[in-house]
mmCIF file with all atom_site columns, C-alpha atoms in Angstrom:
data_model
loop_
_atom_site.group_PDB
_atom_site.id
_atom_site.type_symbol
_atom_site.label_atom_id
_atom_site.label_alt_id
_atom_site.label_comp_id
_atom_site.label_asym_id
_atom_site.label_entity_id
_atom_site.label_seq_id
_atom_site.pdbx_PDB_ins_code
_atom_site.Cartn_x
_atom_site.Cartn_y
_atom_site.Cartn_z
_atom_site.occupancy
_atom_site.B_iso_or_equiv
_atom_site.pdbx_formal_charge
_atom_site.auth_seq_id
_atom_site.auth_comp_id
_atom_site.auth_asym_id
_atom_site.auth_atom_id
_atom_site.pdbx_PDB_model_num
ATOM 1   C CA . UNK T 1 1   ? -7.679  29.227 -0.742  1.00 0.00 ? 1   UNK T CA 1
ATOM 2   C CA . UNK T 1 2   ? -6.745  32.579 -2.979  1.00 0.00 ? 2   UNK T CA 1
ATOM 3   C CA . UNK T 1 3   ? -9.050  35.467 -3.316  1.00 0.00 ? 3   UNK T CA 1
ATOM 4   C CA . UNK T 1 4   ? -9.654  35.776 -7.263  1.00 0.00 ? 4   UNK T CA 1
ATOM 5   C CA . UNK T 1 5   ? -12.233 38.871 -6.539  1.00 0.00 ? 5   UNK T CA 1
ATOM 6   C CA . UNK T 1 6   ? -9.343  40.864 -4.962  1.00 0.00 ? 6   UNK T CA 1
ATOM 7   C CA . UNK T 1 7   ? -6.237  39.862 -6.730  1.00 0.00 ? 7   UNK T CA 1
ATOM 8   C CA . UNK T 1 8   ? -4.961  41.967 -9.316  1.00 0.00 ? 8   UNK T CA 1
ATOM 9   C CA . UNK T 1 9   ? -5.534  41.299 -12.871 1.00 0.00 ? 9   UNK T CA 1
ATOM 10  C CA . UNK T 1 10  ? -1.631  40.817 -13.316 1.00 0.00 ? 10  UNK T CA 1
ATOM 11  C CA . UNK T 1 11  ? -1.699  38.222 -10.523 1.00 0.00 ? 11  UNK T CA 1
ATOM 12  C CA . UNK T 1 12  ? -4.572  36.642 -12.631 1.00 0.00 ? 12  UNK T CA 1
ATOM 13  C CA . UNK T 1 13  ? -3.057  36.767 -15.587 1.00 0.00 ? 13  UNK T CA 1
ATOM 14  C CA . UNK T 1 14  ? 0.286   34.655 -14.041 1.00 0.00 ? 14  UNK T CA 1
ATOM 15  C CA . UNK T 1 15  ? -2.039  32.348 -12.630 1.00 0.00 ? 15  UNK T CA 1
ATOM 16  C CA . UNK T 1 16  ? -4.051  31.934 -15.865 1.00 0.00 ? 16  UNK T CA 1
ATOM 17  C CA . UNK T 1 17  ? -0.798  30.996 -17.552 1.00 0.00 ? 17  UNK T CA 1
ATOM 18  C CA . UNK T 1 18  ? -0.122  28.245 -15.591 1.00 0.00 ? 18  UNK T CA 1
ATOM 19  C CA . UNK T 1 19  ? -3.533  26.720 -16.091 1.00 0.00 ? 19  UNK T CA 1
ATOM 20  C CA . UNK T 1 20  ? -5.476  28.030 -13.134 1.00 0.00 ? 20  UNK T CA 1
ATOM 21  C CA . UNK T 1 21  ? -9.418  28.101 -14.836 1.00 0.00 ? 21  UNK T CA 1
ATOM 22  C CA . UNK T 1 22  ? -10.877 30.261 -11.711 1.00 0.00 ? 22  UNK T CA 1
ATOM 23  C CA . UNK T 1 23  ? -8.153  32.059 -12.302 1.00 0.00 ? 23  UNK T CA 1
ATOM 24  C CA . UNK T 1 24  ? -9.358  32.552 -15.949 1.00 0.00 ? 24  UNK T CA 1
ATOM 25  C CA . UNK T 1 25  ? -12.929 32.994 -15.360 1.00 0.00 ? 25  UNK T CA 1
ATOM 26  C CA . UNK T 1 26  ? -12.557 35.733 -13.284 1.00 0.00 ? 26  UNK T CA 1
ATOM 27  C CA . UNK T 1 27  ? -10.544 37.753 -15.672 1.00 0.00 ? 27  UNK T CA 1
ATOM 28  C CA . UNK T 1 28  ? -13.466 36.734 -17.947 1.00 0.00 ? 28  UNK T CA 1
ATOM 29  C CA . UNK T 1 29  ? -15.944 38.060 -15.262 1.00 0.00 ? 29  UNK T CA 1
ATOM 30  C CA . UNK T 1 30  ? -14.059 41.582 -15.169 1.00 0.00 ? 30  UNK T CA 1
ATOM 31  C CA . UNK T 1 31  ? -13.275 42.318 -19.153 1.00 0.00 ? 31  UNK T CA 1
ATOM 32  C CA . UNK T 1 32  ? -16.667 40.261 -20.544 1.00 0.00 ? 32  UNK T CA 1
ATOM 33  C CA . UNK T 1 33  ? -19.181 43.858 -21.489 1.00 0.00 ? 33  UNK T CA 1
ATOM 34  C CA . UNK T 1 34  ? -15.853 45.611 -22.744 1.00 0.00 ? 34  UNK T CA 1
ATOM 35  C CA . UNK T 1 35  ? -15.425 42.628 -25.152 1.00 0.00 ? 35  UNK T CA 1
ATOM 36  C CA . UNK T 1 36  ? -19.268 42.534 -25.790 1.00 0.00 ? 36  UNK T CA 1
ATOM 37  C CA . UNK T 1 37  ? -19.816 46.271 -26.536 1.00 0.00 ? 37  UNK T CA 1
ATOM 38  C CA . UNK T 1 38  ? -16.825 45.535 -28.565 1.00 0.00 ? 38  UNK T CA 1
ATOM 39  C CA . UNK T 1 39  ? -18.695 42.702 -30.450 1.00 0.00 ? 39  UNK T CA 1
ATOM 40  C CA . UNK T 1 40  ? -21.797 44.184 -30.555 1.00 0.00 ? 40  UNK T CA 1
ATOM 41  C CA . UNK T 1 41  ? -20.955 47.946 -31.795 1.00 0.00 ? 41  UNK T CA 1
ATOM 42  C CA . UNK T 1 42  ? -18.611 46.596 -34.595 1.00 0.00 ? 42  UNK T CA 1
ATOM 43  C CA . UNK T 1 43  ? -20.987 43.706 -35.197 1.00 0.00 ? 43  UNK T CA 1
ATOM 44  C CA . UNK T 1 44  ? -24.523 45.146 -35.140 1.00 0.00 ? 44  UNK T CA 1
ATOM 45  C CA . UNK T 1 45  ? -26.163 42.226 -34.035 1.00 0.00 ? 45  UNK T CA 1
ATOM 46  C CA . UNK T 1 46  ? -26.306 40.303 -30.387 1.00 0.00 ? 46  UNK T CA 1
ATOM 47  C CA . UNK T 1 47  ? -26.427 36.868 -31.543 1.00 0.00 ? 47  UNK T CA 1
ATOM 48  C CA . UNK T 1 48  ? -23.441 37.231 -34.026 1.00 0.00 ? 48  UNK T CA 1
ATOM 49  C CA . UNK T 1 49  ? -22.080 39.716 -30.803 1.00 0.00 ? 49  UNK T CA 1
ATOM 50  C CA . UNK T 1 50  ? -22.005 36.538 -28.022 1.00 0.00 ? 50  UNK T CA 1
ATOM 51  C CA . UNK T 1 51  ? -21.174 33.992 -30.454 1.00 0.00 ? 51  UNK T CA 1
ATOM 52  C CA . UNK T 1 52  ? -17.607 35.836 -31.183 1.00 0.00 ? 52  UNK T CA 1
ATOM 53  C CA . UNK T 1 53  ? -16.962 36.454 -27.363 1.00 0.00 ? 53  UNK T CA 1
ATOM 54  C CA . UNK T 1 54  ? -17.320 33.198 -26.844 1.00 0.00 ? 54  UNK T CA 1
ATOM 55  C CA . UNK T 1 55  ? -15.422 32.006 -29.708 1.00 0.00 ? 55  UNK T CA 1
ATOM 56  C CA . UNK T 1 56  ? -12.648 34.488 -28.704 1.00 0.00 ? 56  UNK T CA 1
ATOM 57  C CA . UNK T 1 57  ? -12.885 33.615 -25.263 1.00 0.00 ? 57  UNK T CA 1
ATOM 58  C CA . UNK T 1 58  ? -12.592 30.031 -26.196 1.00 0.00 ? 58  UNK T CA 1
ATOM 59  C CA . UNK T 1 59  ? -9.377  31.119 -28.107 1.00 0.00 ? 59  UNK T CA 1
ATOM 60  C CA . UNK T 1 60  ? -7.631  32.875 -25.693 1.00 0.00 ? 60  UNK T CA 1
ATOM 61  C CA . UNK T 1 61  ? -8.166  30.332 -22.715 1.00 0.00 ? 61  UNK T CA 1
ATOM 62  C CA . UNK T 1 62  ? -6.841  27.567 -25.014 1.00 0.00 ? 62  UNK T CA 1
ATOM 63  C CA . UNK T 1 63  ? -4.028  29.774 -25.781 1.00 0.00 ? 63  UNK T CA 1
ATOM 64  C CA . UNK T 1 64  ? -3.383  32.143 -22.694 1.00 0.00 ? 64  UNK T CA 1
ATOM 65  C CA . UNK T 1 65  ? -0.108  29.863 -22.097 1.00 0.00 ? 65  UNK T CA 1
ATOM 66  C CA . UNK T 1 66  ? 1.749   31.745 -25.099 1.00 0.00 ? 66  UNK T CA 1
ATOM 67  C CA . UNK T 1 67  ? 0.972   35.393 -23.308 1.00 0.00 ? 67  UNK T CA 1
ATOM 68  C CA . UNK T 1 68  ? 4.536   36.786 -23.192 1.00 0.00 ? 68  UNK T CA 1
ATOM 69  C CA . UNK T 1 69  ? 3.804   39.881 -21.207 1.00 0.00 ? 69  UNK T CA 1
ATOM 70  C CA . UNK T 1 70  ? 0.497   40.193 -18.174 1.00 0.00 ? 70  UNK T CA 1
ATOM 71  C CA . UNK T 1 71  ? 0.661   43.829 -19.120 1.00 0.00 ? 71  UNK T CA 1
ATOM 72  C CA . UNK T 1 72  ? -0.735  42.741 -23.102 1.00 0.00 ? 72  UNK T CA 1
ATOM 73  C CA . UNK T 1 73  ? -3.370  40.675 -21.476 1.00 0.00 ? 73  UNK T CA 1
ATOM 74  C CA . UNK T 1 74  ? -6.628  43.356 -22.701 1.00 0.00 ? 74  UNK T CA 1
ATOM 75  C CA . UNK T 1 75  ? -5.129  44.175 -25.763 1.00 0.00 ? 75  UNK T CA 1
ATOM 76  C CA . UNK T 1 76  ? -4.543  40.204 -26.486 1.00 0.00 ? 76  UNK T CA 1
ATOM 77  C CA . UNK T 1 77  ? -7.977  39.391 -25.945 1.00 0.00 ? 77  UNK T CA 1
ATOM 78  C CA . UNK T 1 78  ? -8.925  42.502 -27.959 1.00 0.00 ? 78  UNK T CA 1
ATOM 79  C CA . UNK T 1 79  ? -7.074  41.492 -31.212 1.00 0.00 ? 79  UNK T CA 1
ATOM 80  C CA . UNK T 1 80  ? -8.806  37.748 -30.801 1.00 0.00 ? 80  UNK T CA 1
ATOM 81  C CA . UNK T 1 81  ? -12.013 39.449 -30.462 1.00 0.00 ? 81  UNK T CA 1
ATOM 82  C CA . UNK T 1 82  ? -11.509 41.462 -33.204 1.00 0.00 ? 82  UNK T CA 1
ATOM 83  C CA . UNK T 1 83  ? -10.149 38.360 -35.404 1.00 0.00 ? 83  UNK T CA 1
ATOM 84  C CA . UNK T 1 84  ? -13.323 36.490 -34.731 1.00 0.00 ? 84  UNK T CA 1
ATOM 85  C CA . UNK T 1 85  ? -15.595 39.498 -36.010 1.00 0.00 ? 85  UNK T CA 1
ATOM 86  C CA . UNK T 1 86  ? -13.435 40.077 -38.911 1.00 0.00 ? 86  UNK T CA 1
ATOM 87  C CA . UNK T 1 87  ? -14.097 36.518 -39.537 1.00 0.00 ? 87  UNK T CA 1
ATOM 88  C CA . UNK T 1 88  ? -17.560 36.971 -39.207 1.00 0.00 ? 88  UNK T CA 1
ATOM 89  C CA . UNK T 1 89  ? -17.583 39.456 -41.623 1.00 0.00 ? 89  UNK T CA 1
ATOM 90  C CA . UNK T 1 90  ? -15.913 38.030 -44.229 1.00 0.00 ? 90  UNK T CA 1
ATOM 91  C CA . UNK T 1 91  ? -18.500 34.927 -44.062 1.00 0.00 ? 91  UNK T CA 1
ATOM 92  C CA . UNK T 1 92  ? -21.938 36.486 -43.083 1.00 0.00 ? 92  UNK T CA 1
ATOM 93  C CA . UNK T 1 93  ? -23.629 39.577 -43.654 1.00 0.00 ? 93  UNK T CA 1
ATOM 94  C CA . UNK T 1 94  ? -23.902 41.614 -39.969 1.00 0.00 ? 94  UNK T CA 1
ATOM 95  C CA . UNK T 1 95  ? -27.883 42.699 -39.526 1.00 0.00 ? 95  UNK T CA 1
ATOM 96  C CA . UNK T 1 96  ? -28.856 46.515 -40.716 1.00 0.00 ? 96  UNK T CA 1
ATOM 97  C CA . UNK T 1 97  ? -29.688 47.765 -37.586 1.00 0.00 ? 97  UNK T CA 1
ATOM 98  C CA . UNK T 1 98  ? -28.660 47.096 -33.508 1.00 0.00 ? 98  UNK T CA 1
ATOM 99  C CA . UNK T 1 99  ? -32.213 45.659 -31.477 1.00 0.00 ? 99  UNK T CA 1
ATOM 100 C CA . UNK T 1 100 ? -33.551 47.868 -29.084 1.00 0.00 ? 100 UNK T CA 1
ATOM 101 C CA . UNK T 1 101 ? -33.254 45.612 -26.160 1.00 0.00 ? 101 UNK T CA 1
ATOM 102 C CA . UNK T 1 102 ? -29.833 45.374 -26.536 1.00 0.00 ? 102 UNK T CA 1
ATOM 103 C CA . UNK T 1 103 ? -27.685 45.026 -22.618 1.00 0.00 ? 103 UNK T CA 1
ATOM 104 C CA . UNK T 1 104 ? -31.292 45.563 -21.209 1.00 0.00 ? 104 UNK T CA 1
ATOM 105 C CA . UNK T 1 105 ? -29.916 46.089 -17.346 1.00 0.00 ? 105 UNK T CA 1
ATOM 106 C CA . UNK T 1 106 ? -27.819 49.534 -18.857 1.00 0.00 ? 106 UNK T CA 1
ATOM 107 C CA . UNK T 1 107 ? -29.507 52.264 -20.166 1.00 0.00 ? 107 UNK T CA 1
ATOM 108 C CA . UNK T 1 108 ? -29.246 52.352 -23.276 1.00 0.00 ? 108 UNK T CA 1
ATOM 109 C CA . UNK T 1 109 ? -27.751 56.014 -24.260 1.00 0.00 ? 109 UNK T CA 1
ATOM 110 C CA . UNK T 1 110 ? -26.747 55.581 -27.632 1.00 0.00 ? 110 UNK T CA 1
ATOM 111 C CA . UNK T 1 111 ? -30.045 54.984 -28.265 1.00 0.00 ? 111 UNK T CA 1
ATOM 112 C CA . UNK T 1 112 ? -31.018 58.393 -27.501 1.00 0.00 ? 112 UNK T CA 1
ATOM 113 C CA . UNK T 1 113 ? -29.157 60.398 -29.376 1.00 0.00 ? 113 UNK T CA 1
ATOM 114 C CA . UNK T 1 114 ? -28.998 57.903 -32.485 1.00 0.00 ? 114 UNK T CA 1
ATOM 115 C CA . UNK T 1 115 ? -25.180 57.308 -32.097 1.00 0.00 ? 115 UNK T CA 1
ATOM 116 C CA . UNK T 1 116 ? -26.376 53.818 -33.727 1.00 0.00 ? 116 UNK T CA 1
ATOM 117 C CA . UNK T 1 117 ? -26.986 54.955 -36.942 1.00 0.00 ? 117 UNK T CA 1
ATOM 118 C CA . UNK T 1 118 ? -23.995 57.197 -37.082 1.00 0.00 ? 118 UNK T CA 1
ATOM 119 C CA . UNK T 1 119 ? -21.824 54.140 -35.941 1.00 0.00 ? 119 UNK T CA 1
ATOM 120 C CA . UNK T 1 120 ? -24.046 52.191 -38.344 1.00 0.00 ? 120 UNK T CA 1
ATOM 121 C CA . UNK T 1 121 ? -22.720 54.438 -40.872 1.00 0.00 ? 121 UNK T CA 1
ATOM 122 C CA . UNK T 1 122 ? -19.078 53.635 -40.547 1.00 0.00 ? 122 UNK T CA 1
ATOM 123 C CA . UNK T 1 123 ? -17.818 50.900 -42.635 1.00 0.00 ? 123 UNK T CA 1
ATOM 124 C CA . UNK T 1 124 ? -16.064 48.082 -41.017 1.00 0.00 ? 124 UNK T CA 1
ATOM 125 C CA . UNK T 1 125 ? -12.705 49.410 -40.520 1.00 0.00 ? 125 UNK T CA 1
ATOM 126 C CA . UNK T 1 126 ? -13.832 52.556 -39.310 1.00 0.00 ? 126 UNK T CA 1
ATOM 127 C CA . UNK T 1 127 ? -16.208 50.477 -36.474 1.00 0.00 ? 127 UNK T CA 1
ATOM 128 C CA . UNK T 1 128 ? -13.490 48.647 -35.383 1.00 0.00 ? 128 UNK T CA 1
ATOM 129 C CA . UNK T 1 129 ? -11.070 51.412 -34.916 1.00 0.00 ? 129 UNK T CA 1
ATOM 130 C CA . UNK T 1 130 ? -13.853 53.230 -33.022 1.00 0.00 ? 130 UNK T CA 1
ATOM 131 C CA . UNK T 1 131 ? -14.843 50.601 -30.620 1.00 0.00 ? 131 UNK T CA 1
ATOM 132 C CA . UNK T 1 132 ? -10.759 49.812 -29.763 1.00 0.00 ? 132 UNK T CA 1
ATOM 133 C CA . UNK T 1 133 ? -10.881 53.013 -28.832 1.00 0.00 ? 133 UNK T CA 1
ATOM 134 C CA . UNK T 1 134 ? -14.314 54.046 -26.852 1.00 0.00 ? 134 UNK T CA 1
ATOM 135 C CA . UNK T 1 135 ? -15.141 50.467 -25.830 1.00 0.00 ? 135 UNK T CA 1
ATOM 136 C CA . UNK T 1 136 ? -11.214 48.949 -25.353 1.00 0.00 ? 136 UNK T CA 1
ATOM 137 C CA . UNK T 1 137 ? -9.672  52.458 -24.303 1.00 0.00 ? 137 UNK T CA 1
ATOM 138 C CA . UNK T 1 138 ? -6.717  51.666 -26.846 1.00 0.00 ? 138 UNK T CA 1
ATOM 139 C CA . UNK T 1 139 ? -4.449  54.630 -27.924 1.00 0.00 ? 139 UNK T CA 1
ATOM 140 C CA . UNK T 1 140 ? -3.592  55.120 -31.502 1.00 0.00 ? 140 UNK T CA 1
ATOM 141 C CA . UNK T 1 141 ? -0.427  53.123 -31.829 1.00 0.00 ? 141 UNK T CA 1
ATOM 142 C CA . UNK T 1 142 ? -2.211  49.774 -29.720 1.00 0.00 ? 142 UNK T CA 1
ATOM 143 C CA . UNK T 1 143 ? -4.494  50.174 -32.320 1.00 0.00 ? 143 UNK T CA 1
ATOM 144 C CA . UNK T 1 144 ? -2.102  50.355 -34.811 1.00 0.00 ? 144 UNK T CA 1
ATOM 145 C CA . UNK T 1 145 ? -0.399  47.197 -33.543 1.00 0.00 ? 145 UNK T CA 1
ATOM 146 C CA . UNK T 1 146 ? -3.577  45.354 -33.507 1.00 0.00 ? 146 UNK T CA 1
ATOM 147 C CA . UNK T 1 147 ? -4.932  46.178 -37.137 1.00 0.00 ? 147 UNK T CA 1
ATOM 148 C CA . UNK T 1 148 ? -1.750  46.145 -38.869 1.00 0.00 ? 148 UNK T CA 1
ATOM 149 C CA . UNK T 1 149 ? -1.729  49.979 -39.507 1.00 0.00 ? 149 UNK T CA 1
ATOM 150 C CA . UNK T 1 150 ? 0.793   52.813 -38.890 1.00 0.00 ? 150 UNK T CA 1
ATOM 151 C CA . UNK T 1 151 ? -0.732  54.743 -35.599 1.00 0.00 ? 151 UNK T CA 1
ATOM 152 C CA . UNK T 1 152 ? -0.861  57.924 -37.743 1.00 0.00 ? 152 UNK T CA 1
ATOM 153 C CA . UNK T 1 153 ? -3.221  56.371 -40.302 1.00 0.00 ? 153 UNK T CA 1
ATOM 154 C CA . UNK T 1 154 ? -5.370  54.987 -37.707 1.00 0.00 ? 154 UNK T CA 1
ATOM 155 C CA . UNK T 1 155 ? -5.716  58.322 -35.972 1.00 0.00 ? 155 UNK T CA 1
ATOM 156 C CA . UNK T 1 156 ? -6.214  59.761 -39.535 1.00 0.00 ? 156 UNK T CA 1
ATOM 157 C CA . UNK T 1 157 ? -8.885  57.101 -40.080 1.00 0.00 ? 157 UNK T CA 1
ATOM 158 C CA . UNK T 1 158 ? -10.541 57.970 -36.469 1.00 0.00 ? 158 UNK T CA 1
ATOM 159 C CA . UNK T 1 159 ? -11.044 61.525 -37.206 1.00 0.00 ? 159 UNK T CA 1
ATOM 160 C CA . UNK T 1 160 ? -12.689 60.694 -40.509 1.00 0.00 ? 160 UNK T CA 1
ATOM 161 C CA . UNK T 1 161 ? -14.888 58.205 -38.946 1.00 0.00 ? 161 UNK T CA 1
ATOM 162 C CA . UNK T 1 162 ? -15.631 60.447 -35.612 1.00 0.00 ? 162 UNK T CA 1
ATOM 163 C CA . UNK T 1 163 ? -16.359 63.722 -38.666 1.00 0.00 ? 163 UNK T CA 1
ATOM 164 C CA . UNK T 1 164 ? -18.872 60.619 -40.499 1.00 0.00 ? 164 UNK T CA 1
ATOM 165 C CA . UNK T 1 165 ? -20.531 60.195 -37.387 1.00 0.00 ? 165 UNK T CA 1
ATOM 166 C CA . UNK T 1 166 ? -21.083 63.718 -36.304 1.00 0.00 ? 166 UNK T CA 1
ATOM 167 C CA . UNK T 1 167 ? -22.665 64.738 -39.899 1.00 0.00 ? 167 UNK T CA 1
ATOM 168 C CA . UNK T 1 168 ? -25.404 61.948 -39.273 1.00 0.00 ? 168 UNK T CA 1
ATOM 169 C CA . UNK T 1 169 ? -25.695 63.206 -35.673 1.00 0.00 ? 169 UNK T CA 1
ATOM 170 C CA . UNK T 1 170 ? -26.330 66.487 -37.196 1.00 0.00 ? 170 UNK T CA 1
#
């Protein structure tokens, strides 16, 4: 029997590939409040937040076969998620404002300093090139590859969008 909890994600990954669904799950279990801060931060609601996890999730199990390199695996299931909210924005209108209970077991520290409304502020593309990088950790050019955009205009965009959301801070 294999130890999922203490195999490395690239060992997952392989395994994953080949069809292996515990295999799958935990790779799930170790990426899923990344890809829901993700969600939730770019889509300002929680419902419309877990509905495109899943549906990304859903995605990338179906299609985690056609993974060419382990090493892509984050920034793979990164560029689904952010398909499915880009989706989602195209056919509903996100909610005004994040709810106050949202991950209820974490403090909630954006909160506090109103880092909501300055995010809130932001206009799609500006949200989604903030959360790849605080929530996915992506560097310019990764974020580049994933939105279609030359890595100097996304860092261009970044700095615009971190300078919008230190004027509402202010």
């Amino acid at each position: 029997m294999h130890d999922y909890e203490n195999s490395t994600e690239r060992v997952l990954i392989k395994k994953a590939c080949r069809g292996d669904t515990k295999a799958f799950s935990e790779l799930y279990a170790r990426i899923h409040v990344e890809l829901y801060k993700f969600a939730l931060y770019t889509l300002r609601h929680p419902q419309d937040a877990e509905d495109a996890v899943s549906e990304a999730v859903m995605s990338a199990y179906e299609n985690i076969g056609r993974l060419r390199k382990a090493e892509a695996f984050r920034s793979w299931i990164f560029q689904i998620l952010s398909n499915q909210c880009k989706k989602r924005f195209r056919t509903e209108q996100p909610a005004d404002e994040l709810k106050p209970d949202i991950l209820e077991a974490e403090r909630d520290y954006a909160q506090a300093h109103d880092v909501k409304a300055a995010f809130g502020a932001l206009t799609e593309e500006e949200r989604m090139i903030v959360a790849f990088s605080v929530f996915g950790g992506y560097q310019s050019g990764e974020i580049g590859n994933m939105m279609d955009m030359n890595p100097a205009t996304v860092r261009s965009k970044k700095t615009r969008a971190f300078e919008k959301m230190r004027r509402v801070l202010e």
